[in-house]
Amino acid sequence: MVLIPGGTFRMGSDKHYPEEAPVHSVTVDEFFIDRTPVTNREFKEFVRATGHVTFAEIPPDPNDYPGALPHMIYAGSLVFSPPAQTVDLRDWSRWWQFMNGADWRHPYGPKSNINVLDNHPVVHVAYSDALAFARWAGKDISTEAEWEFAARGGLAEAEYAWGEEFTPGGQHLANTWQGEFPKQNLCTDGFERTSPVTAFPPNGYGIHDMIGNVWEWTSDWYSQKHEADAPKACCIPHNPRGGSEAASHDSRQPNIRIPRKVLKGGSHLCAPNYCRRYRPAARHAEPIDTSTSHVGFRCIIRKRSAS
């Protein structure tokens, strides 16, 4: 793990998506954070030691999904399935498939495996799976503020985790999408899907993959926007904890009351023409019952509680 010194920083962004605004000051205490996302090798050790069964491997309760067709109630997870032609980017169902038998051992469906992916980030983990691993390891899941502070690598208000240019000198510094999403992946960064967790250079704190590769769970409930700056410097939020569980529900789906957590960091599916969330300030809402082929996690230890 890497020790993050803590401090006060400007969180969020006023330049991109509305949920990232407004920029505001927060303070976080020092903490240790995993140098990389949790890998398949590490998650395999956890499952062997505990017998843990992930959310994606358990058939869902029909009562949680009113209106769902009975033949669609099965254990599985969302797998990215690129279309062959141009599609409406407002309809994510055109490239995501809820696949029976997809889970952390079978990231692209029941016929796939992780035999040569030990050093890739584990995927198809719901929030409960990430939290179970963290507790087993004597760790925790970071808050959104802790995660963003670590991702910035000591660069105050920089656009990216490494500076102001996305590909300085033409060099790819994270696993993201090149080409026309979702049908054309040019793979000029060397990877079509996930990549080994140390394939790209670390940020200023020595942490790998805070941007791209896989989205990462945080422990904060999602809110539509950040709170504005405190009126006085003495009132800057200290170790803030985001919004409320009740407010995290998706208002577009009033019949499904599944709370959502904040994801951070973007993934290998983030593309300039669709999702410019390969930045420390970017954030995304993810229902806690959802796992996908591009979401993973890493853990922290808060130094004030580790002694």
Short mmCIF file of C-alpha atoms in Angstrom, two decimals:
data_model
loop_
_atom_site.label_atom_id
_atom_site.label_comp_id
_atom_site.label_asym_id
_atom_site.label_seq_id
_atom_site.Cartn_x
_atom_site.Cartn_y
_atom_site.Cartn_z
CA MET A 1 0.00 0.00 0.00
CA VAL A 2 0.98 3.66 -0.39
CA LEU A 3 0.69 6.32 2.31
CA ILE A 4 -1.35 9.30 1.14
CA PRO A 5 -0.41 12.34 3.24
CA GLY A 6 -3.84 13.91 3.47
CA GLY A 7 -4.62 17.60 3.18
CA THR A 8 -7.07 20.13 1.79
CA PHE A 9 -7.81 20.14 -1.94
CA ARG A 10 -10.28 21.40 -4.52
CA MET A 11 -12.63 18.53 -5.32
CA GLY A 12 -14.78 18.21 -8.43
CA SER A 13 -14.83 20.10 -11.73
CA ASP A 14 -16.90 22.89 -13.29
CA LYS A 15 -15.72 22.09 -16.83
CA HIS A 16 -17.32 18.77 -17.72
CA TYR A 17 -20.39 16.86 -16.49
CA PRO A 18 -22.91 18.56 -14.17
CA GLU A 19 -22.62 15.94 -11.42
CA GLU A 20 -18.94 16.89 -10.93
CA ALA A 21 -19.82 20.46 -9.94
CA PRO A 22 -19.37 22.66 -8.10
CA VAL A 23 -15.66 22.65 -7.33
CA HIS A 24 -15.29 22.90 -3.56
CA SER A 25 -12.67 22.53 -0.85
CA VAL A 26 -12.51 19.44 1.38
CA THR A 27 -9.96 18.04 3.80
CA VAL A 28 -9.02 14.39 4.21
CA ASP A 29 -6.78 12.76 6.81
CA GLU A 30 -3.83 10.62 5.78
CA PHE A 31 -4.50 7.02 4.80
CA PHE A 32 -2.94 4.05 3.08
CA ILE A 33 -4.29 2.96 -0.31
CA ASP A 34 -3.66 -0.12 -2.43
CA ARG A 35 -1.01 0.50 -5.05
CA THR A 36 -3.23 -1.20 -7.66
CA PRO A 37 -6.83 -2.33 -8.01
CA VAL A 38 -7.54 -5.71 -6.44
CA THR A 39 -6.46 -8.36 -8.94
CA ASN A 40 -7.93 -11.69 -9.94
CA ARG A 41 -5.10 -13.38 -8.06
CA GLU A 42 -5.92 -11.53 -4.83
CA PHE A 43 -9.65 -12.10 -5.16
CA LYS A 44 -9.03 -15.78 -5.82
CA GLU A 45 -7.15 -16.02 -2.50
CA PHE A 46 -10.07 -14.34 -0.73
CA VAL A 47 -12.62 -16.76 -2.19
CA ARG A 48 -10.47 -19.77 -1.34
CA ALA A 49 -10.10 -18.58 2.25
CA THR A 50 -13.72 -17.62 2.86
CA GLY A 51 -15.90 -19.47 0.36
CA HIS A 52 -17.41 -16.13 -0.63
CA VAL A 53 -20.03 -16.29 -3.40
CA THR A 54 -20.31 -13.07 -5.37
CA PHE A 55 -23.54 -11.23 -6.05
CA ALA A 56 -23.36 -12.16 -9.76
CA GLU A 57 -23.39 -15.86 -8.88
CA ILE A 58 -26.64 -15.68 -6.89
CA PRO A 59 -30.06 -15.69 -8.64
CA PRO A 60 -31.81 -12.40 -7.85
CA ASP A 61 -34.97 -12.06 -5.77
CA PRO A 62 -37.89 -11.29 -8.15
CA ASN A 63 -39.42 -9.04 -5.47
CA ASP A 64 -36.54 -6.61 -5.95
CA TYR A 65 -37.33 -6.18 -9.65
CA PRO A 66 -41.05 -5.56 -10.16
CA GLY A 67 -42.11 -6.06 -13.73
CA ALA A 68 -39.12 -8.19 -14.70
CA LEU A 69 -39.97 -11.15 -16.91
CA PRO A 70 -39.56 -14.48 -15.06
CA HIS A 71 -37.21 -15.92 -17.67
CA MET A 72 -34.85 -12.97 -17.10
CA ILE A 73 -34.38 -13.70 -13.39
CA TYR A 74 -31.09 -15.58 -13.36
CA ALA A 75 -27.59 -15.24 -11.96
CA GLY A 76 -25.37 -13.20 -14.21
CA SER A 77 -23.68 -9.89 -14.85
CA LEU A 78 -23.38 -7.16 -17.47
CA VAL A 79 -20.83 -7.81 -20.21
CA PHE A 80 -19.71 -5.27 -22.79
CA SER A 81 -20.70 -6.58 -26.23
CA PRO A 82 -19.67 -4.17 -29.01
CA PRO A 83 -22.20 -3.71 -31.83
CA ALA A 84 -21.16 -4.13 -35.44
CA GLN A 85 -22.72 -0.86 -36.56
CA THR A 86 -23.28 2.71 -35.36
CA VAL A 87 -25.93 2.88 -32.63
CA ASP A 88 -27.77 5.52 -30.63
CA LEU A 89 -25.39 6.50 -27.82
CA ARG A 90 -28.35 7.30 -25.60
CA ASP A 91 -29.27 3.60 -25.46
CA TRP A 92 -26.63 1.75 -23.43
CA SER A 93 -28.50 -1.54 -23.90
CA ARG A 94 -27.10 -1.62 -27.43
CA TRP A 95 -23.67 -2.56 -26.09
CA TRP A 96 -24.36 -4.11 -22.68
CA GLN A 97 -25.69 -7.64 -22.31
CA PHE A 98 -26.86 -9.17 -19.02
CA MET A 99 -25.23 -12.53 -19.53
CA ASN A 100 -26.17 -15.75 -17.75
CA GLY A 101 -23.05 -17.22 -16.20
CA ALA A 102 -20.89 -14.09 -16.39
CA ASP A 103 -18.99 -13.54 -13.12
CA TRP A 104 -15.51 -12.79 -11.82
CA ARG A 105 -14.21 -16.19 -12.97
CA HIS A 106 -15.90 -15.82 -16.38
CA PRO A 107 -15.51 -12.12 -17.27
CA TYR A 108 -16.81 -12.34 -20.85
CA GLY A 109 -19.40 -15.07 -20.34
CA PRO A 110 -19.57 -18.72 -19.22
CA LYS A 111 -17.07 -19.93 -21.83
CA SER A 112 -14.39 -17.43 -20.80
CA ASN A 113 -11.92 -17.69 -17.92
CA ILE A 114 -9.19 -15.79 -16.07
CA ASN A 115 -6.42 -18.36 -16.55
CA VAL A 116 -3.97 -15.78 -17.92
CA LEU A 117 -5.48 -12.74 -16.19
CA ASP A 118 -4.05 -13.07 -12.67
CA ASN A 119 -2.58 -9.56 -12.81
CA HIS A 120 -5.70 -7.96 -14.27
CA PRO A 121 -8.24 -6.25 -12.01
CA VAL A 122 -11.07 -8.43 -10.77
CA VAL A 123 -14.39 -7.45 -12.35
CA HIS A 124 -18.06 -8.42 -11.97
CA VAL A 125 -17.95 -7.45 -8.30
CA ALA A 126 -20.93 -5.71 -6.71
CA TYR A 127 -20.39 -3.32 -3.81
CA SER A 128 -21.10 -6.06 -1.26
CA ASP A 129 -18.32 -8.18 -2.77
CA ALA A 130 -15.82 -5.33 -2.58
CA LEU A 131 -16.76 -4.62 1.03
CA ALA A 132 -16.51 -8.31 1.98
CA PHE A 133 -13.00 -8.50 0.53
CA ALA A 134 -11.95 -5.30 2.29
CA ARG A 135 -13.15 -6.54 5.67
CA TRP A 136 -11.44 -9.90 5.19
CA ALA A 137 -8.20 -8.06 4.40
CA GLY A 138 -8.54 -5.76 7.43
CA LYS A 139 -9.13 -2.79 5.17
CA ASP A 140 -11.98 -0.57 3.97
CA ILE A 141 -13.39 1.06 0.84
CA SER A 142 -12.44 4.71 0.35
CA THR A 143 -14.82 7.64 0.38
CA GLU A 144 -15.17 9.60 -2.84
CA ALA A 145 -13.05 12.43 -1.39
CA GLU A 146 -10.27 10.09 -0.30
CA TRP A 147 -10.26 8.40 -3.69
CA GLU A 148 -10.13 11.66 -5.64
CA PHE A 149 -7.39 13.11 -3.45
CA ALA A 150 -5.26 10.00 -4.06
CA ALA A 151 -6.00 9.99 -7.79
CA ARG A 152 -4.76 13.55 -8.21
CA GLY A 153 -1.28 12.46 -7.17
CA GLY A 154 -0.42 15.79 -5.57
CA LEU A 155 -1.35 17.85 -8.65
CA ALA A 156 -3.72 20.58 -7.52
CA GLU A 157 -6.74 20.91 -9.83
CA ALA A 158 -4.98 19.27 -12.79
CA GLU A 159 -7.29 17.95 -15.48
CA TYR A 160 -5.80 14.46 -15.40
CA ALA A 161 -3.95 12.39 -12.83
CA TRP A 162 -0.66 13.20 -14.61
CA GLY A 163 -1.19 16.82 -15.74
CA GLU A 164 -3.13 18.89 -18.24
CA GLU A 165 -2.69 16.83 -21.44
CA PHE A 166 -4.55 13.58 -22.01
CA THR A 167 -1.80 11.94 -24.08
CA PRO A 168 1.36 14.03 -23.55
CA GLY A 169 3.73 13.55 -26.45
CA GLY A 170 1.31 10.99 -27.87
CA GLN A 171 1.86 8.62 -24.93
CA HIS A 172 -1.10 6.76 -23.45
CA LEU A 173 -0.96 6.95 -19.66
CA ALA A 174 -4.14 4.96 -18.95
CA ASN A 175 -6.21 2.16 -20.48
CA THR A 176 -9.05 3.97 -22.24
CA TRP A 177 -10.92 3.70 -25.55
CA GLN A 178 -9.50 4.96 -28.85
CA GLY A 179 -11.83 5.13 -31.83
CA GLU A 180 -15.57 5.53 -32.28
CA PHE A 181 -17.29 4.05 -29.23
CA PRO A 182 -18.86 1.48 -29.03
CA LYS A 183 -18.20 -0.16 -32.39
CA GLN A 184 -14.58 0.76 -33.19
CA ASN A 185 -11.74 0.12 -30.77
CA LEU A 186 -8.39 1.01 -32.33
CA CYS A 187 -6.45 -0.30 -29.27
CA THR A 188 -3.62 2.17 -29.81
CA ASP A 189 -2.93 1.95 -26.06
CA GLY A 190 -2.25 -1.77 -26.53
CA PHE A 191 -5.38 -3.21 -24.90
CA GLU A 192 -8.86 -4.12 -26.08
CA ARG A 193 -10.32 -4.83 -22.64
CA THR A 194 -8.69 -4.80 -19.19
CA SER A 195 -4.93 -4.57 -18.79
CA PRO A 196 -2.44 -5.74 -16.15
CA VAL A 197 -2.66 -3.37 -13.19
CA THR A 198 0.90 -2.05 -13.60
CA ALA A 199 0.83 -1.71 -17.39
CA PHE A 200 0.74 2.09 -17.20
CA PRO A 201 2.92 4.49 -15.17
CA PRO A 202 1.85 5.38 -11.61
CA ASN A 203 0.73 8.85 -10.63
CA GLY A 204 2.66 11.23 -8.41
CA TYR A 205 1.85 9.18 -5.29
CA GLY A 206 3.08 5.96 -6.89
CA ILE A 207 -0.41 4.52 -7.47
CA HIS A 208 -1.34 2.65 -10.64
CA ASP A 209 -4.61 2.62 -12.58
CA MET A 210 -6.47 5.35 -10.71
CA ILE A 211 -7.60 6.40 -14.18
CA GLY A 212 -8.92 3.97 -16.78
CA ASN A 213 -8.83 0.16 -16.89
CA VAL A 214 -11.79 -0.34 -14.50
CA TRP A 215 -14.13 1.91 -12.59
CA GLU A 216 -13.70 1.61 -8.81
CA TRP A 217 -16.28 1.47 -6.05
CA THR A 218 -16.26 4.08 -3.29
CA SER A 219 -18.25 3.90 -0.07
CA ASP A 220 -20.22 7.13 -0.66
CA TRP A 221 -23.88 7.20 -1.67
CA TYR A 222 -24.35 9.00 -4.97
CA SER A 223 -25.74 12.53 -5.11
CA GLN A 224 -26.69 14.57 -8.17
CA LYS A 225 -24.03 17.18 -7.46
CA HIS A 226 -21.49 18.29 -4.89
CA GLU A 227 -22.19 20.65 -2.03
CA ALA A 228 -20.93 24.19 -2.63
CA ASP A 229 -17.98 25.68 -0.79
CA ALA A 230 -18.39 26.34 2.91
CA PRO A 231 -19.01 30.05 3.62
CA LYS A 232 -15.97 30.23 5.92
CA ALA A 233 -12.56 28.60 5.72
CA CYS A 234 -13.02 27.20 9.20
CA CYS A 235 -16.01 25.17 7.96
CA ILE A 236 -14.32 23.21 5.16
CA PRO A 237 -15.72 19.64 5.29
CA HIS A 238 -13.36 17.22 7.03
CA ASN A 239 -13.48 13.63 5.72
CA PRO A 240 -16.88 14.18 4.02
CA ARG A 241 -19.15 11.22 3.39
CA GLY A 242 -21.26 12.21 0.38
CA GLY A 243 -25.05 12.15 0.19
CA SER A 244 -27.76 10.07 1.82
CA GLU A 245 -28.83 6.55 0.84
CA ALA A 246 -32.42 7.69 0.19
CA ALA A 247 -31.29 10.44 -2.18
CA SER A 248 -29.11 8.02 -4.15
CA HIS A 249 -32.06 6.22 -5.76
CA ASP A 250 -32.53 6.73 -9.49
CA SER A 251 -35.48 9.09 -9.94
CA ARG A 252 -35.96 7.75 -13.49
CA GLN A 253 -36.88 4.34 -12.06
CA PRO A 254 -39.29 5.11 -9.19
CA ASN A 255 -40.47 1.48 -8.92
CA ILE A 256 -36.95 0.14 -8.33
CA ARG A 257 -35.57 1.35 -5.02
CA ILE A 258 -31.97 0.21 -5.35
CA PRO A 259 -29.49 2.66 -3.77
CA ARG A 260 -26.42 3.74 -5.72
CA LYS A 261 -22.79 4.28 -4.79
CA VAL A 262 -20.22 6.53 -6.45
CA LEU A 263 -17.80 4.98 -8.93
CA LYS A 264 -14.56 6.78 -9.76
CA GLY A 265 -11.78 6.69 -12.32
CA GLY A 266 -13.35 5.72 -15.62
CA SER A 267 -12.51 2.51 -17.47
CA HIS A 268 -11.16 1.03 -20.68
CA LEU A 269 -14.56 1.88 -22.21
CA CYS A 270 -14.27 5.65 -21.66
CA ALA A 271 -13.99 7.40 -25.03
CA PRO A 272 -13.80 11.03 -26.19
CA ASN A 273 -16.99 10.63 -28.25
CA TYR A 274 -19.02 9.14 -25.39
CA CYS A 275 -17.59 9.19 -21.85
CA ARG A 276 -14.82 11.63 -20.96
CA ARG A 277 -14.64 10.34 -17.41
CA TYR A 278 -10.96 9.40 -17.42
CA ARG A 279 -10.27 12.18 -14.89
CA PRO A 280 -9.95 12.34 -11.08
CA ALA A 281 -13.00 14.62 -10.76
CA ALA A 282 -15.29 12.37 -12.81
CA ARG A 283 -17.94 10.32 -11.02
CA HIS A 284 -20.67 7.88 -11.90
CA ALA A 285 -23.67 6.32 -10.13
CA GLU A 286 -23.77 2.53 -9.83
CA PRO A 287 -26.59 0.54 -8.19
CA ILE A 288 -25.21 -1.64 -5.40
CA ASP A 289 -26.84 -4.71 -6.98
CA THR A 290 -24.98 -4.25 -10.27
CA SER A 291 -21.74 -5.80 -11.46
CA THR A 292 -20.14 -5.39 -14.86
CA SER A 293 -17.09 -6.33 -16.90
CA HIS A 294 -15.53 -2.89 -16.33
CA VAL A 295 -16.00 -2.27 -12.58
CA GLY A 296 -13.52 -3.28 -9.88
CA PHE A 297 -12.19 -1.78 -6.65
CA ARG A 298 -9.22 -1.15 -4.38
CA CYS A 299 -8.94 -0.81 -0.60
CA ILE A 300 -7.61 1.64 1.95
CA ILE A 301 -6.58 1.68 5.60
CA ARG A 302 -7.27 4.86 7.51
CA LYS A 303 -4.16 5.56 9.53
CA ARG A 304 -6.07 7.12 12.40
CA SER A 305 -7.89 3.79 12.97
CA ALA A 306 -5.04 1.45 12.08
CA SER A 307 -2.92 1.97 15.19
#
